[in-house]
Short mmCIF file of C-alpha atoms in Angstrom, two decimals:
data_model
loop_
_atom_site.label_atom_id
_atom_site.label_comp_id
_atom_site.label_asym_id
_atom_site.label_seq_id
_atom_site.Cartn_x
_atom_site.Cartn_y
_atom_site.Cartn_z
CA UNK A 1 95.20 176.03 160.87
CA UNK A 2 93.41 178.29 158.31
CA UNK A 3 93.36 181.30 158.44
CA UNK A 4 90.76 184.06 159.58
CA UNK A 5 88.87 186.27 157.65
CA UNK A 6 90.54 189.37 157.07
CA UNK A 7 93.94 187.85 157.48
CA UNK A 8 96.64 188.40 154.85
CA UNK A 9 96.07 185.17 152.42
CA UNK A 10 99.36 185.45 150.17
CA UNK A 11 102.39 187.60 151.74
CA UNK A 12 105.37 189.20 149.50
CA UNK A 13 108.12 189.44 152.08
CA UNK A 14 111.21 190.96 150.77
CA UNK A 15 114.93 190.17 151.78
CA UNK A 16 117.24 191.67 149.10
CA UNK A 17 120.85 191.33 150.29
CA UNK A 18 120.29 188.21 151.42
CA UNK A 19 118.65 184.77 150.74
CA UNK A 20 116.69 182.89 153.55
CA UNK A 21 118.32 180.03 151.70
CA UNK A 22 122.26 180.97 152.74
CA UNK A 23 123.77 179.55 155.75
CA UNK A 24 123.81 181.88 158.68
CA UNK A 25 126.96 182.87 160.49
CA UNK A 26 129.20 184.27 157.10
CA UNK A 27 129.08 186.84 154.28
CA UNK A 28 125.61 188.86 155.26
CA UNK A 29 123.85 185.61 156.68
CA UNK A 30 123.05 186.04 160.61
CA UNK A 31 120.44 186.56 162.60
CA UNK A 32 117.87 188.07 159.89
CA UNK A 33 118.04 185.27 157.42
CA UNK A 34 116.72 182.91 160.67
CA UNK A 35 114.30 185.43 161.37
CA UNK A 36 112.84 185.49 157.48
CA UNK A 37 113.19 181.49 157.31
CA UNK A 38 111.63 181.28 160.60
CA UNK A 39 108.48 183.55 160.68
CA UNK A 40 107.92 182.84 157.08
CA UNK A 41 107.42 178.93 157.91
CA UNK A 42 105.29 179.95 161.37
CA UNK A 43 103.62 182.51 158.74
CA UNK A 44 102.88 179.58 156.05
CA UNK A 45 101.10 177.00 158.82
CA UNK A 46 98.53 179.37 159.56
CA UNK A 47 97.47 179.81 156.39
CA UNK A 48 99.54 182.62 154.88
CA UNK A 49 101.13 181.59 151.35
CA UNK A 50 104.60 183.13 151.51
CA UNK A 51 107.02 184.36 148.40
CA UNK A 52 110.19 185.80 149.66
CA UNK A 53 112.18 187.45 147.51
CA UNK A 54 116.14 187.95 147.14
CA UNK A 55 118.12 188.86 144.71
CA UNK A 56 120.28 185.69 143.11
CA UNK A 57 123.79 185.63 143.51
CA UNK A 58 124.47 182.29 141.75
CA UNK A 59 123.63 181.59 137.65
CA UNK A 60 122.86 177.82 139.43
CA UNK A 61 119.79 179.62 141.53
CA UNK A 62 116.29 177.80 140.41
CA UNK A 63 114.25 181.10 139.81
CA UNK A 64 111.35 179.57 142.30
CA UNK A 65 113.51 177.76 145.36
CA UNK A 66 110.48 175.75 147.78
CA UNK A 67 111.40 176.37 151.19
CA UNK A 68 108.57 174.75 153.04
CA UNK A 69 105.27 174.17 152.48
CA UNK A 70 103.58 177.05 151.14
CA UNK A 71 106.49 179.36 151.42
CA UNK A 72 108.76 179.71 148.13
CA UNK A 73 112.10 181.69 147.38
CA UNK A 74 111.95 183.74 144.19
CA UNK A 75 115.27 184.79 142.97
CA UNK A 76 115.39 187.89 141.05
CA UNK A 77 118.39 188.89 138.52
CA UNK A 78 119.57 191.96 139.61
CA UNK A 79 123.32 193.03 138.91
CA UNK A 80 126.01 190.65 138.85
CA UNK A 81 125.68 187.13 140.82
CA UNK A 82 128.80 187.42 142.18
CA UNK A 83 131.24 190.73 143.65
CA UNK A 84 128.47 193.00 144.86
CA UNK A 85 128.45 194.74 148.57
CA UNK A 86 125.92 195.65 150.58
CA UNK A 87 127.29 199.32 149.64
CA UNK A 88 127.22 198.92 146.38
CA UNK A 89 123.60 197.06 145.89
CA UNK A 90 121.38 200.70 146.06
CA UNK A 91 122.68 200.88 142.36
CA UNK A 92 120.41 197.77 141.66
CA UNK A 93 117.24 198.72 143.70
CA UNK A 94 115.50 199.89 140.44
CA UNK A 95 116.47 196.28 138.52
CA UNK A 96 114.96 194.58 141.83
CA UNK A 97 112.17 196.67 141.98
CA UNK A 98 111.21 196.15 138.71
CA UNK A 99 111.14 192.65 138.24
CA UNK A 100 109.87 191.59 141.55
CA UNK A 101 106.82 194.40 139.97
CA UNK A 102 107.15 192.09 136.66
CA UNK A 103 106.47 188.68 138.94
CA UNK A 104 103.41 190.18 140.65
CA UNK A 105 101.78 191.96 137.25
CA UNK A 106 101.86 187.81 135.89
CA UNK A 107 99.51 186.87 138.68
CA UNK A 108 95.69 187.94 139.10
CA UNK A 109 94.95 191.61 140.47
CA UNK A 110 95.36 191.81 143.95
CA UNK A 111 97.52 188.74 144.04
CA UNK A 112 99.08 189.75 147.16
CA UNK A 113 97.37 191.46 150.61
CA UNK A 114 100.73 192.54 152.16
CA UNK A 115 104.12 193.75 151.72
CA UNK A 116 106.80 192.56 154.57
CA UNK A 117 110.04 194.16 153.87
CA UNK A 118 113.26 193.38 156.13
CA UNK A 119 116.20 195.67 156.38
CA UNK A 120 116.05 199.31 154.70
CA UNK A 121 117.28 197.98 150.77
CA UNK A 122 114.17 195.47 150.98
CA UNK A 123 111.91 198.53 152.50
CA UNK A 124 112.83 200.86 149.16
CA UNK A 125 111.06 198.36 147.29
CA UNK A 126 108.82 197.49 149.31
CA UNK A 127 107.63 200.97 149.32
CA UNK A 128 107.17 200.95 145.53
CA UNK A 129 105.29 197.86 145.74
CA UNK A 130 102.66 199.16 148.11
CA UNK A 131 101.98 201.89 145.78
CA UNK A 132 101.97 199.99 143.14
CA UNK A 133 99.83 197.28 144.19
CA UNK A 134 97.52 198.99 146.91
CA UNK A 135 98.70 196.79 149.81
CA UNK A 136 100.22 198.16 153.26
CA UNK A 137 103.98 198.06 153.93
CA UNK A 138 105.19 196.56 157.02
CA UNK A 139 108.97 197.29 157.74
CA UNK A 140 111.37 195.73 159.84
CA UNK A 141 114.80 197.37 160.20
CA UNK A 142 116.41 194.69 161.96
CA UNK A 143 119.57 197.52 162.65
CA UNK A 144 119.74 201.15 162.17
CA UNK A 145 122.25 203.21 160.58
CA UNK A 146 122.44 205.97 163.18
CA UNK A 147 122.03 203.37 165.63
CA UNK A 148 124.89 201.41 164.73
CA UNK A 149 127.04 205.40 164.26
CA UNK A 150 126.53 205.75 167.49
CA UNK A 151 128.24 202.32 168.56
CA UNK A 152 131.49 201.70 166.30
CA UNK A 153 134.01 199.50 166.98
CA UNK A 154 137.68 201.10 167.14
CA UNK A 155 138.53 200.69 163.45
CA UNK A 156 135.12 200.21 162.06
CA UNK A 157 133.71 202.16 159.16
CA UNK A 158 130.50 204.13 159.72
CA UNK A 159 127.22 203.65 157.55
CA UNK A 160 127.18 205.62 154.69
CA UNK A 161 124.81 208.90 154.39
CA UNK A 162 122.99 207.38 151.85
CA UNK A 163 121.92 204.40 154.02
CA UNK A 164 121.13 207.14 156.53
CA UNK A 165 118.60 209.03 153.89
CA UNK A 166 116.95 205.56 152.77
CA UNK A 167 115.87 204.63 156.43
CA UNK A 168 114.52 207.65 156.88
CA UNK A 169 112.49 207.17 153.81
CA UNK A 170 111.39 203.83 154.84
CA UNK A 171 110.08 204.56 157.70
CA UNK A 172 107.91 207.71 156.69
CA UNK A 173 106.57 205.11 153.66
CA UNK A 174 105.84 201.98 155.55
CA UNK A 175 102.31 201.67 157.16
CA UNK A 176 103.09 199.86 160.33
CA UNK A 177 107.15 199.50 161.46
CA UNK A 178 108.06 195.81 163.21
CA UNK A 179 110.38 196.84 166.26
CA UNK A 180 112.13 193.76 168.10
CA UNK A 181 112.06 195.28 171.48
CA UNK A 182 111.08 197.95 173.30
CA UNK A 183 114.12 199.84 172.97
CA UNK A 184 114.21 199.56 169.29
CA UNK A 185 110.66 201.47 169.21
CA UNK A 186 112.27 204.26 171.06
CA UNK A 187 114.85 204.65 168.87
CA UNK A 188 112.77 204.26 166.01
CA UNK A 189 110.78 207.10 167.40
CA UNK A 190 113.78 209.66 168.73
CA UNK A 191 116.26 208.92 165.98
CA UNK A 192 114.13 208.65 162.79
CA UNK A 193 110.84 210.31 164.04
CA UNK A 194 108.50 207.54 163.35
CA UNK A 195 104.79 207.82 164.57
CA UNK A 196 104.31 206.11 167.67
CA UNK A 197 101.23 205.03 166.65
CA UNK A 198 102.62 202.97 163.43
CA UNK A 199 105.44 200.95 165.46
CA UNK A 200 104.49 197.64 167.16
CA UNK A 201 106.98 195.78 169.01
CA UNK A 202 107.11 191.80 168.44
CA UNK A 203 109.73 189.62 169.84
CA UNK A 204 111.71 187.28 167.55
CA UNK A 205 111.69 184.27 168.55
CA UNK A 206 114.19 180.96 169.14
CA UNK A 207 113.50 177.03 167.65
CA UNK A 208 113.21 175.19 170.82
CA UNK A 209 112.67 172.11 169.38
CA UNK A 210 116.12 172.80 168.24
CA UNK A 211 117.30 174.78 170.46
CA UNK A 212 117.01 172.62 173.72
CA UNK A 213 118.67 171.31 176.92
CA UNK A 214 121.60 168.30 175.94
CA UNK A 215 123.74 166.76 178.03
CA UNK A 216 126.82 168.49 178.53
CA UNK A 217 128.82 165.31 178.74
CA UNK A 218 127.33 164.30 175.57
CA UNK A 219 127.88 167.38 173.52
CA UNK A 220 131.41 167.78 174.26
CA UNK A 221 131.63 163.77 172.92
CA UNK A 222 130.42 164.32 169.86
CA UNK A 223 131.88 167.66 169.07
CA UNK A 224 135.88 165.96 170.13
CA UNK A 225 135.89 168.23 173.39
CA UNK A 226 137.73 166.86 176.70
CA UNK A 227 134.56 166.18 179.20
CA UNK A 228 136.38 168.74 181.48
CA UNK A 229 137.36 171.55 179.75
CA UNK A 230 136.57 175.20 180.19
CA UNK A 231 134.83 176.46 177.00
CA UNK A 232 134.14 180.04 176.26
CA UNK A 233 131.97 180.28 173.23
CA UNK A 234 131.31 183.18 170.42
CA UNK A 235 129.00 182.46 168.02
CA UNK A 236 128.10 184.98 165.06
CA UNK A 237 129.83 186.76 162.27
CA UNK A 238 133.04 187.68 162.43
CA UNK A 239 133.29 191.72 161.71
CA UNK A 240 133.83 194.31 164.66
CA UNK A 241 130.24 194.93 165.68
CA UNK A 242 130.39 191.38 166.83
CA UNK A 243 133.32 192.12 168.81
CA UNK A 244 135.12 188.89 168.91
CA UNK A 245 137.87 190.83 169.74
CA UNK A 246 136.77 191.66 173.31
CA UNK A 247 136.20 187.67 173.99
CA UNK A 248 140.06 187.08 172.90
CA UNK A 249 141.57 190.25 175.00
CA UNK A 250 139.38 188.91 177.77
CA UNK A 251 140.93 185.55 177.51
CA UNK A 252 144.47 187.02 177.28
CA UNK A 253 143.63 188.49 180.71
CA UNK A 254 142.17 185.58 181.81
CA UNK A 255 145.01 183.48 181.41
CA UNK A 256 147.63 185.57 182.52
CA UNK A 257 145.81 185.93 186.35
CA UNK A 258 145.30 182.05 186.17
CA UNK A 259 148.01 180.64 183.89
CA UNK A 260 146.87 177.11 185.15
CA UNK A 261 143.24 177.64 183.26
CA UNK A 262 145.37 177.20 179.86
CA UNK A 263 145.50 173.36 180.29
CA UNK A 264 141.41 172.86 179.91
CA UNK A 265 140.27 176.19 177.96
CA UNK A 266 139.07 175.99 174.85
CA UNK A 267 137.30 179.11 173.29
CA UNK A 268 135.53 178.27 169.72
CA UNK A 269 134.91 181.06 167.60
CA UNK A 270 131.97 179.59 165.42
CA UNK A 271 131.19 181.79 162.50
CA UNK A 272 132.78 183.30 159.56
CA UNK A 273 134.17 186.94 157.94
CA UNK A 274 131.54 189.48 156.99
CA UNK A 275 130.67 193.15 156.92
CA UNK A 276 133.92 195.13 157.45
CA UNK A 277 135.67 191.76 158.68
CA UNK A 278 135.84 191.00 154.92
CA UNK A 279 138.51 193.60 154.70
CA UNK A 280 140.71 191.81 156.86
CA UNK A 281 139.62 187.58 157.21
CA UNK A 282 142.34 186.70 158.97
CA UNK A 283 142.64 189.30 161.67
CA UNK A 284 141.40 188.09 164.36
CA UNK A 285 143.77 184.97 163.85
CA UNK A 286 146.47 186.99 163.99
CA UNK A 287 145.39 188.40 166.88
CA UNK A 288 145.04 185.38 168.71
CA UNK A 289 148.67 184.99 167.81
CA UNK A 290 149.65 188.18 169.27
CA UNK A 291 148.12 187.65 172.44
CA UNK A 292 149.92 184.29 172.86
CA UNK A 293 146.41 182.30 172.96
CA UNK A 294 146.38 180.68 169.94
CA UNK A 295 146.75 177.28 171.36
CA UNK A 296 143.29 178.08 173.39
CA UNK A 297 141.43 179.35 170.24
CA UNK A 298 139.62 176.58 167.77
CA UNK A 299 137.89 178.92 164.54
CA UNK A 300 135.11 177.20 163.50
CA UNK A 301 133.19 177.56 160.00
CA UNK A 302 129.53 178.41 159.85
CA UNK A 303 127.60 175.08 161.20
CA UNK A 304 124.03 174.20 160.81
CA UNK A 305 121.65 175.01 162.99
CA UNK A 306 121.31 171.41 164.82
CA UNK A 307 124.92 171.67 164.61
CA UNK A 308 125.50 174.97 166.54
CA UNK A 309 122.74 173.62 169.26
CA UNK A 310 125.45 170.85 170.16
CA UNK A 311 128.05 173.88 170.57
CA UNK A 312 125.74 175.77 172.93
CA UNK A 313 125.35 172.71 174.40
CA UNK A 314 129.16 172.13 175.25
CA UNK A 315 129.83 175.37 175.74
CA UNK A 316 130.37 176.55 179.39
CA UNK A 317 129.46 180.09 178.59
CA UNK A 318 128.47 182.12 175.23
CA UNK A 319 129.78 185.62 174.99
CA UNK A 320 128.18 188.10 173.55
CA UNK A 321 130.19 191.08 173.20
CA UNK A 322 128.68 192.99 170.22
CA UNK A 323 129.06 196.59 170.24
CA UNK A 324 125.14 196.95 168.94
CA UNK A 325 122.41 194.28 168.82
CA UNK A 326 118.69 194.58 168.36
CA UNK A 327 117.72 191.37 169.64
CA UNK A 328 120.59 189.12 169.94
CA UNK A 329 119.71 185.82 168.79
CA UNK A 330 122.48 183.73 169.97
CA UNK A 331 121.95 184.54 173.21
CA UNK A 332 118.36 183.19 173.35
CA UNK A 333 119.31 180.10 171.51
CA UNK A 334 122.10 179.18 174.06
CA UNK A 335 119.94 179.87 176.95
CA UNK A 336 117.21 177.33 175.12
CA UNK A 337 120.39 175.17 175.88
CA UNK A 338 120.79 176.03 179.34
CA UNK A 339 123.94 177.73 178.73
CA UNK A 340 124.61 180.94 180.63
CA UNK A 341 125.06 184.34 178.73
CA UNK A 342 127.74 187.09 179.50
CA UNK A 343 126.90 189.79 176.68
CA UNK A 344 127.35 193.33 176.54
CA UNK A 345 124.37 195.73 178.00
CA UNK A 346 123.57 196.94 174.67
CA UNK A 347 120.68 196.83 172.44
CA UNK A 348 118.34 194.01 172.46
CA UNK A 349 120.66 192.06 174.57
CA UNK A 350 119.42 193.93 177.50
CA UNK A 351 115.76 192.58 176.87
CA UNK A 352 117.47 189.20 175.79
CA UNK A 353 119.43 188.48 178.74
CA UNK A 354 118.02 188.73 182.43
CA UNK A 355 121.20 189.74 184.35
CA UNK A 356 122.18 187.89 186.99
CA UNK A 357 119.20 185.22 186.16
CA UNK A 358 119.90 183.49 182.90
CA UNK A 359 123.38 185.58 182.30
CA UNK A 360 125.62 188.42 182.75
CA UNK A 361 125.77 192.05 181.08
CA UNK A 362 128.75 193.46 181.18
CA UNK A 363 128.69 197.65 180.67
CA UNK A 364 131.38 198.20 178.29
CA UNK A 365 134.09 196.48 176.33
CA UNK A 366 136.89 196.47 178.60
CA UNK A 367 139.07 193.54 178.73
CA UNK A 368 139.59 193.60 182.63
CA UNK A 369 135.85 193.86 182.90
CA UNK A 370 134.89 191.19 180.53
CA UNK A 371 137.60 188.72 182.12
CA UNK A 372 136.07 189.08 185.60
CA UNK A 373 132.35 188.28 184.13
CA UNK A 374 133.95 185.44 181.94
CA UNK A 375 135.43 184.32 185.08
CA UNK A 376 132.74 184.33 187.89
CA UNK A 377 130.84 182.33 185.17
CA UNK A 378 133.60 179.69 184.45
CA UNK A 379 134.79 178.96 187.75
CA UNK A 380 131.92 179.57 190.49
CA UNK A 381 129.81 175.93 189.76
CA UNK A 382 127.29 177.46 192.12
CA UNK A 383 126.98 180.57 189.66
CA UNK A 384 127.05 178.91 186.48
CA UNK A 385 124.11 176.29 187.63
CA UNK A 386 121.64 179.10 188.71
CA UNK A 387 122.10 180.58 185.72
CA UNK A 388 121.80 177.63 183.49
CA UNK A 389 118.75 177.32 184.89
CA UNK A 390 117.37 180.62 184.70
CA UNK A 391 118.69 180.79 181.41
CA UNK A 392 115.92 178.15 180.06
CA UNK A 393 113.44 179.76 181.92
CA UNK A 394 114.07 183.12 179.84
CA UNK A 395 114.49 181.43 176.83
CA UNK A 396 110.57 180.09 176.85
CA UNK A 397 109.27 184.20 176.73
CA UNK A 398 110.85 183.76 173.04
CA UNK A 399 109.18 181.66 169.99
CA UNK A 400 108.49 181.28 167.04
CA UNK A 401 105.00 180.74 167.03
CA UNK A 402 104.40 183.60 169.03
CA UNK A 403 106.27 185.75 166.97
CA UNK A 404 103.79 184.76 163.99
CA UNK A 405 100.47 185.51 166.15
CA UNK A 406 101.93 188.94 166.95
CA UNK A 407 102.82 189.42 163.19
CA UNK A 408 99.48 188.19 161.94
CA UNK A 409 97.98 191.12 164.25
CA UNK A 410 100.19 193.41 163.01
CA UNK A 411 99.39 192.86 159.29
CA UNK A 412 95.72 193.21 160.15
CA UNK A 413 96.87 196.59 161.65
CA UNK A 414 98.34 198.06 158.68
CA UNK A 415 95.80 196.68 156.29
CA UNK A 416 92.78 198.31 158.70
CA UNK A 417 95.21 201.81 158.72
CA UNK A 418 95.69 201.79 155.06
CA UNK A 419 91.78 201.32 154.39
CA UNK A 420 91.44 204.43 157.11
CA UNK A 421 94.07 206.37 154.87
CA UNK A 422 92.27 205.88 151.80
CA UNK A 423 88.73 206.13 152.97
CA UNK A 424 90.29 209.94 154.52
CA UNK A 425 91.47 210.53 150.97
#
């Protein structure tokens, strides 16, 4: 469909640290680079021409990637392809900044009607773009320094200050902030002291066309399961906010109150190293090892997206354990499977995941705690079908297209505040 008058026509959405284009589940690919991909395409079928930016990170990266009709990836050369961290990319902001300014200045004036800018690196040059090209900023954080403080894992290392300062900036700069749930406005409001009248809180949403109902049976086939085994899923990267961790101390526990559960439980860990997990890749191998559950545990690369469907699919239960979400993707795409959630009552995951209706929440990160969930999940058929069912059910509150609507709206928004700004001036 076309879109409306007054709609944003061409959209710069920017997503520094990481491409749209890099498989999710490893390095700094998760649940934001679905997000990007995802709204951009919803974004581009209305009517919206896309260009996301990123910064490249190989010398083989086509400067102008197509992603889908009328969305395109532009890479920009900023630092070294190859050996940068997230901590260390603030040092290349101005580089970024500049020649994402250089790509726009090539184009006719007014080239672009919004700035979309996701996660706080992306919202410091977003910022400079609105000045510089008289268009609103919207921001989404997608997670929060002081948020995530608040929340370490034992061993983890907090955000740096600096990261601390730039959110702050970002969110006095942008004209309209996207918040993924209700609880993320709050803390949006309390922690950073946004205006309540610039945050709007839209949903992400989940593929269901993907992300659908298979046959259990079927699933397990294809993916070499046995047809009766007892499968305790994690999906995500692997770093301590996920919390992996708590899944395999659970399933120590587990096993040692049923030692006869060993013969049919599998528990895939789908995903790869990233964040602080870097710093260690084979940790939570090892650990495995020292719990004596190694034979139980099947590590599993990053998968596509069809791919990790058929895993929620044979899975008997996804767990969730992260020590801060703020939405919690993988749980809405394996409830658009009809598999049952038991994730930790944190974050987004407590809009996510309708306890004791399409899941469990589990207060905490205790191993005894987590094992009784995991088990009253597992082993109680009557449990696990009610919530299979009401797990689909919840699922269908989240998509895509929605997502875009809302976001549509919210562009208006900040283009109808930024005309009030300047007409006040």
């Amino acid at each position: 469909m076309g879109a409306v008058v007054g709609d944003v026509r061409r959209l710069a959405m920017i997503s520094l640290h990481t491409s749209p284009l890099d498989q999710p589940g490893t390095g700094d690919a998760g649940g934001m680079n679905v997000y990007v991909v995802e709204l951009a395409r919803r974004l581009a079928a209305r009517g919206v021409e896309v260009d996301v930016f990123t910064r490249a990170t190989s010398s083989s990266h086509a400067a102008v990637v197509p992603l889908a009709d009328g969305v395109s990836v532009r890479h920009i050369t900023a630092g070294p392809f190859e050996g940068l961290t997230k901590h260390e990319l603030p040092g290349q902001l101005c580089v970024f900044a500049r020649e994402v300014l250089r790509t726009e200045a090539a184009q006719p004036v007014g080239h672009y009607d919004a700035v979309h800018s996701h996660y706080w690196l992306s919202g410091q040059v977003g910022a400079l773009a609105r000045d510089r090209w008289g268009v609103p900023l919207v921001h989404s954080m997608h997670t929060m320094a002081k948020v995530k403080n608040d929340a370490l894992a034992a061993g983890d290392s907090p955000e740096p200050a600096a990261r601390v300062i730039g959110e702050e900036q970002v969110v006095e700069a942008a004209d309209v902030l996207v918040a993924n749930t209700d609880l993320e406005a709050e803390q949006l409001i309390d922690l950073y002291d946004a205006d309540p009248g610039r945050v709007e809180v839209v949903h992400p949403g989940v593929d269901l066309d993907v992300f659908r109902p298979t046959d259990v049976t079927v699933a397990r086939a294809a993916l070499g399961l046995p047809h009766d085994a007892v499968v305790l899923m994690f999906a995500g990267r692997i770093q301590p906010l996920k919390a992996p961790d708590v899944l395999l101390r659970a399933v120590a526990v587990l096993l040692e109150r049923d030692p006869g559960l060993r013969a049919r439980l599998v528990v895939p860990v789908v995903g790869g190293p990233s964040g602080t997990g870097l710093d260690r890749p084979s940790a939570l191998a090892a650990l495995a090892v020292e719990l004596g559950i190694a034979d139980v545990v099947r590590f599993v690369p990053p998968v596509t997206q069809a791919e990790l469907a058929r895993w929620y699919a044979a899975a008997t239960l996804v767990a969730v354990p992260s020590y801060n979400e703020s939405f919690g993707l993988v749980a809405v795409e394996a409830q658009a499977c009809g598999t049952p959630v038991v994730a930790a009552a944190v974050g987004g995951l407590t809009t996510v995941v309708r306890d004791g209706r399409s899941g469990l929440l589990v207060p905490g990160h205790d191993p005894e705690a987590w094992a009784a969930a995991l088990r009253r999940v597992a082993c109680d058929d009557d449990v696990r079908a009610r919530l299979a069912a009401g797990a689909v059910a919840q699922a269908q509150e989240f998509s895509w297209d929605a997502t875009a609507d809302q976001t549509l709206g919210v562009y208006r928004r900040a283009r109808s505040l930024m005309r009030q700004s300047l007409n006040a001036s």
